[in-house]
């Protein structure tokens, strides 16, 4: 997208119809919608309805906002002025202090049940939320208050989706993602979409908002509440280096001939095979490139367990790779992924070395009685998967 057009009357959309159609066509492809849906998407974005959005920023690096302001089509400015009414945003709003908080409360009152909440960053739960406050209100209290009347909540980034960097071991602030907080009853349950990535892909956020506007519904989500359109495939599946992976041609160090020849980065710790994100498909910076294409292994920034489970330069286990390759599913495979993404960072890679019986592991985790484990916030289904994996390993010859 090129330079901004300034409209002194404030009535002309900053994005023209052709650009909306191009974006709508890209999104229709991502959502696997027929071409007949393109006018609906474009029309919704170009239309007069501007859903009110309250954007909350908690424990984060502001990379998520940075990411969206780098969205090439449309830019955040276009989103703000054309198809959203961004009523409150800590970083971007002109208002400050009491006026800023008044704007948030006013939106919540005037659009009760209809406004959207975008959350950036994780929420500290330790010390009664005292680790982070805005306008004298803890992040936890502000989130609970704001989410209560929302039509839907979009967790933008890995921090708000799954806890992210702030929740990395030893998680000193008790940081949690929005879904975890809802499951724990600390925040009212509202329809939730997770858009993980550190930062998230701009198109995932823009696309989800556009879909909501066009169809008055959230896009189809997977079991981690991520839109299939952007998280339905792994980075590996779309990677340009995939044929080298198949041929067994791997870079052994970041500056060897293999790396120079563009060979597969699996041996350098690439997490592409187990990382669900659309980087390889849509790429970054206007489609220029993405980490793997630029020569760096994927560090799994969009998966639960990032950062502890991010796998920095540590080769993915053969077992995890095999499970990803065969598409092996079911409780045991899911349990193994949970174990490898979380437990192995403190415990042995082979769970049969654990001193605790499988059944007791699940119980202790559910009770949250081991302090360092409470941050995982495994759901009952995850605990059952983990138990299935531990039991299978215990029984294996
Ligand atoms: Fe987290 Fe976003 Fe990573 Fe940073 O706000 S997902 S640390 S890019 O900024 O929350
Ligand atoms: Fe690409 Fe990484 Fe998969 Fe190799 S392992 S094909 S570099 S995503
Ligand atoms: Fe993150 Fe991997 Fe994409 S590190 S930006 S998911 S290539």
mmCIF file of N, CA, C and O in Angstrom, residues 136-174:
data_model
loop_
_atom_site.group_PDB
_atom_site.id
_atom_site.type_symbol
_atom_site.label_atom_id
_atom_site.label_comp_id
_atom_site.label_asym_id
_atom_site.label_seq_id
_atom_site.Cartn_x
_atom_site.Cartn_y
_atom_site.Cartn_z
ATOM 1 N N UNK A 136 -4.219 2.952 38.257
ATOM 2 C CA UNK A 136 -4.489 2.468 39.605
ATOM 3 C C UNK A 136 -5.269 1.173 39.668
ATOM 4 O O UNK A 136 -5.616 0.697 40.756
ATOM 5 N N UNK A 137 -5.544 0.574 38.517
ATOM 6 C CA UNK A 137 -6.334 -0.653 38.489
ATOM 7 C C UNK A 137 -5.437 -1.788 38.002
ATOM 8 O O UNK A 137 -4.719 -1.620 37.002
ATOM 9 N N UNK A 138 -5.474 -2.927 38.689
ATOM 10 C CA UNK A 138 -4.618 -4.029 38.242
ATOM 11 C C UNK A 138 -5.061 -4.485 36.851
ATOM 12 O O UNK A 138 -6.231 -4.338 36.479
ATOM 13 N N UNK A 139 -4.127 -5.030 36.098
ATOM 14 C CA UNK A 139 -4.462 -5.556 34.762
ATOM 15 C C UNK A 139 -5.586 -6.580 34.867
ATOM 16 O O UNK A 139 -6.485 -6.612 34.025
ATOM 17 N N UNK A 140 -5.504 -7.408 35.913
ATOM 18 C CA UNK A 140 -6.509 -8.465 36.069
ATOM 19 C C UNK A 140 -7.903 -7.861 36.260
ATOM 20 O O UNK A 140 -8.868 -8.269 35.610
ATOM 21 N N UNK A 141 -7.995 -6.849 37.123
ATOM 22 C CA UNK A 141 -9.293 -6.209 37.368
ATOM 23 C C UNK A 141 -9.786 -5.496 36.109
ATOM 24 O O UNK A 141 -10.974 -5.554 35.773
ATOM 25 N N UNK A 142 -8.875 -4.834 35.394
ATOM 26 C CA UNK A 142 -9.289 -4.117 34.179
ATOM 27 C C UNK A 142 -9.781 -5.089 33.111
ATOM 28 O O UNK A 142 -10.781 -4.839 32.430
ATOM 29 N N UNK A 143 -9.076 -6.218 32.981
ATOM 30 C CA UNK A 143 -9.499 -7.201 31.980
ATOM 31 C C UNK A 143 -10.874 -7.762 32.337
ATOM 32 O O UNK A 143 -11.767 -7.831 31.483
ATOM 33 N N UNK A 144 -11.044 -8.144 33.614
ATOM 34 C CA UNK A 144 -12.329 -8.729 34.033
ATOM 35 C C UNK A 144 -13.464 -7.735 33.795
ATOM 36 O O UNK A 144 -14.523 -8.090 33.263
ATOM 37 N N UNK A 145 -13.226 -6.491 34.145
ATOM 38 C CA UNK A 145 -14.253 -5.452 33.995
ATOM 39 C C UNK A 145 -14.587 -5.209 32.518
ATOM 40 O O UNK A 145 -15.743 -5.101 32.132
ATOM 41 N N UNK A 146 -13.553 -5.177 31.686
ATOM 42 C CA UNK A 146 -13.766 -4.823 30.276
ATOM 43 C C UNK A 146 -14.380 -5.969 29.485
ATOM 44 O O UNK A 146 -15.221 -5.760 28.607
ATOM 45 N N UNK A 147 -13.956 -7.181 29.817
ATOM 46 C CA UNK A 147 -14.429 -8.355 29.070
ATOM 47 C C UNK A 147 -15.901 -8.655 29.368
ATOM 48 O O UNK A 147 -16.621 -9.175 28.516
ATOM 49 N N UNK A 148 -16.353 -8.284 30.560
ATOM 50 C CA UNK A 148 -17.697 -8.668 30.993
ATOM 51 C C UNK A 148 -18.786 -8.295 29.982
ATOM 52 O O UNK A 148 -19.704 -9.075 29.732
ATOM 53 N N UNK A 149 -18.697 -7.139 29.360
ATOM 54 C CA UNK A 149 -19.758 -6.715 28.441
ATOM 55 C C UNK A 149 -19.375 -6.837 26.980
ATOM 56 O O UNK A 149 -20.032 -6.256 26.119
ATOM 57 N N UNK A 150 -18.300 -7.587 26.688
ATOM 58 C CA UNK A 150 -17.802 -7.658 25.306
ATOM 59 C C UNK A 150 -18.572 -8.681 24.486
ATOM 60 O O UNK A 150 -19.039 -9.705 25.013
ATOM 61 N N UNK A 151 -18.679 -8.417 23.168
ATOM 62 C CA UNK A 151 -19.281 -9.411 22.273
ATOM 63 C C UNK A 151 -18.305 -10.556 22.050
ATOM 64 O O UNK A 151 -18.698 -11.717 21.929
ATOM 65 N N UNK A 152 -17.029 -10.220 21.972
ATOM 66 C CA UNK A 152 -15.993 -11.238 21.764
ATOM 67 C C UNK A 152 -14.648 -10.651 22.154
ATOM 68 O O UNK A 152 -14.489 -9.426 22.231
ATOM 69 N N UNK A 153 -13.713 -11.562 22.421
ATOM 70 C CA UNK A 153 -12.379 -11.147 22.828
ATOM 71 C C UNK A 153 -11.364 -11.758 21.868
ATOM 72 O O UNK A 153 -11.430 -12.956 21.564
ATOM 73 N N UNK A 154 -10.458 -10.932 21.393
ATOM 74 C CA UNK A 154 -9.388 -11.427 20.515
ATOM 75 C C UNK A 154 -8.069 -11.311 21.277
ATOM 76 O O UNK A 154 -7.665 -10.202 21.653
ATOM 77 N N UNK A 155 -7.435 -12.439 21.547
ATOM 78 C CA UNK A 155 -6.137 -12.427 22.215
ATOM 79 C C UNK A 155 -5.073 -12.322 21.129
ATOM 80 O O UNK A 155 -4.827 -13.277 20.395
ATOM 81 N N UNK A 156 -4.478 -11.132 21.010
ATOM 82 C CA UNK A 156 -3.505 -10.890 19.942
ATOM 83 C C UNK A 156 -2.099 -11.146 20.469
ATOM 84 O O UNK A 156 -1.623 -10.427 21.344
ATOM 85 N N UNK A 157 -1.462 -12.181 19.947
ATOM 86 C CA UNK A 157 -0.097 -12.507 20.367
ATOM 87 C C UNK A 157 -0.049 -13.705 21.300
ATOM 88 O O UNK A 157 -1.057 -14.096 21.898
ATOM 89 N N UNK A 158 1.143 -14.286 21.408
ATOM 90 C CA UNK A 158 1.303 -15.476 22.241
ATOM 91 C C UNK A 158 1.145 -15.162 23.722
ATOM 92 O O UNK A 158 0.725 -16.022 24.501
ATOM 93 N N UNK A 159 1.473 -13.930 24.137
ATOM 94 C CA UNK A 159 1.354 -13.591 25.563
ATOM 95 C C UNK A 159 -0.100 -13.648 26.017
ATOM 96 O O UNK A 159 -0.416 -14.274 27.029
ATOM 97 N N UNK A 160 -0.983 -12.982 25.301
ATOM 98 C CA UNK A 160 -2.383 -12.990 25.726
ATOM 99 C C UNK A 160 -3.055 -14.314 25.384
ATOM 100 O O UNK A 160 -4.036 -14.701 26.019
ATOM 101 N N UNK A 161 -2.531 -15.045 24.377
ATOM 102 C CA UNK A 161 -3.144 -16.328 24.023
ATOM 103 C C UNK A 161 -2.772 -17.412 25.033
ATOM 104 O O UNK A 161 -3.628 -18.135 25.537
ATOM 105 N N UNK A 162 -1.453 -17.504 25.319
ATOM 106 C CA UNK A 162 -1.004 -18.646 26.134
ATOM 107 C C UNK A 162 -0.077 -18.277 27.293
ATOM 108 O O UNK A 162 0.484 -19.160 27.932
ATOM 109 N N UNK A 163 0.139 -17.014 27.541
ATOM 110 C CA UNK A 163 1.054 -16.612 28.630
ATOM 111 C C UNK A 163 2.358 -16.045 28.089
ATOM 112 O O UNK A 163 2.916 -15.118 28.656
ATOM 113 N N UNK A 164 2.877 -16.661 27.026
ATOM 114 C CA UNK A 164 4.045 -16.127 26.323
ATOM 115 C C UNK A 164 5.283 -15.921 27.189
ATOM 116 O O UNK A 164 5.500 -16.627 28.179
ATOM 117 N N UNK A 165 6.089 -14.968 26.787
ATOM 118 C CA UNK A 165 7.407 -14.760 27.400
ATOM 119 C C UNK A 165 7.303 -14.483 28.900
ATOM 120 O O UNK A 165 8.060 -15.040 29.692
ATOM 121 N N UNK A 166 6.381 -13.659 29.323
ATOM 122 C CA UNK A 166 6.305 -13.317 30.748
ATOM 123 C C UNK A 166 5.989 -14.542 31.601
ATOM 124 O O UNK A 166 6.295 -14.569 32.797
ATOM 125 N N UNK A 167 5.391 -15.567 30.999
ATOM 126 C CA UNK A 167 5.037 -16.757 31.788
ATOM 127 C C UNK A 167 6.145 -17.807 31.748
ATOM 128 O O UNK A 167 5.988 -18.904 32.281
ATOM 129 N N UNK A 168 7.280 -17.473 31.108
ATOM 130 C CA UNK A 168 8.382 -18.440 31.041
ATOM 131 C C UNK A 168 8.892 -18.746 32.447
ATOM 132 O O UNK A 168 8.787 -17.909 33.354
ATOM 133 N N UNK A 169 9.404 -19.938 32.606
ATOM 134 C CA UNK A 169 9.938 -20.372 33.878
ATOM 135 C C UNK A 169 10.892 -19.339 34.477
ATOM 136 O O UNK A 169 11.744 -18.829 33.758
ATOM 137 N N UNK A 170 10.835 -18.928 35.705
ATOM 138 C CA UNK A 170 9.913 -19.420 36.752
ATOM 139 C C UNK A 170 8.633 -18.591 36.892
ATOM 140 O O UNK A 170 7.998 -18.631 37.930
ATOM 141 N N UNK A 171 8.273 -17.861 35.881
ATOM 142 C CA UNK A 171 7.033 -17.084 35.862
ATOM 143 C C UNK A 171 6.822 -16.295 37.153
ATOM 144 O O UNK A 171 5.865 -16.543 37.901
ATOM 145 N N UNK A 172 7.692 -15.356 37.432
ATOM 146 C CA UNK A 172 7.644 -14.659 38.724
ATOM 147 C C UNK A 172 6.364 -13.880 38.982
ATOM 148 O O UNK A 172 6.011 -13.654 40.140
ATOM 149 N N UNK A 173 5.661 -13.459 37.922
ATOM 150 C CA UNK A 173 4.451 -12.655 38.171
ATOM 151 C C UNK A 173 3.178 -13.494 38.121
ATOM 152 O O UNK A 173 2.084 -12.958 38.241
ATOM 153 N N UNK A 174 3.315 -14.807 37.892
ATOM 154 C CA UNK A 174 2.114 -15.638 37.757
ATOM 155 C C UNK A 174 1.344 -15.258 36.494
ATOM 156 O O UNK A 174 0.107 -15.210 36.489
#
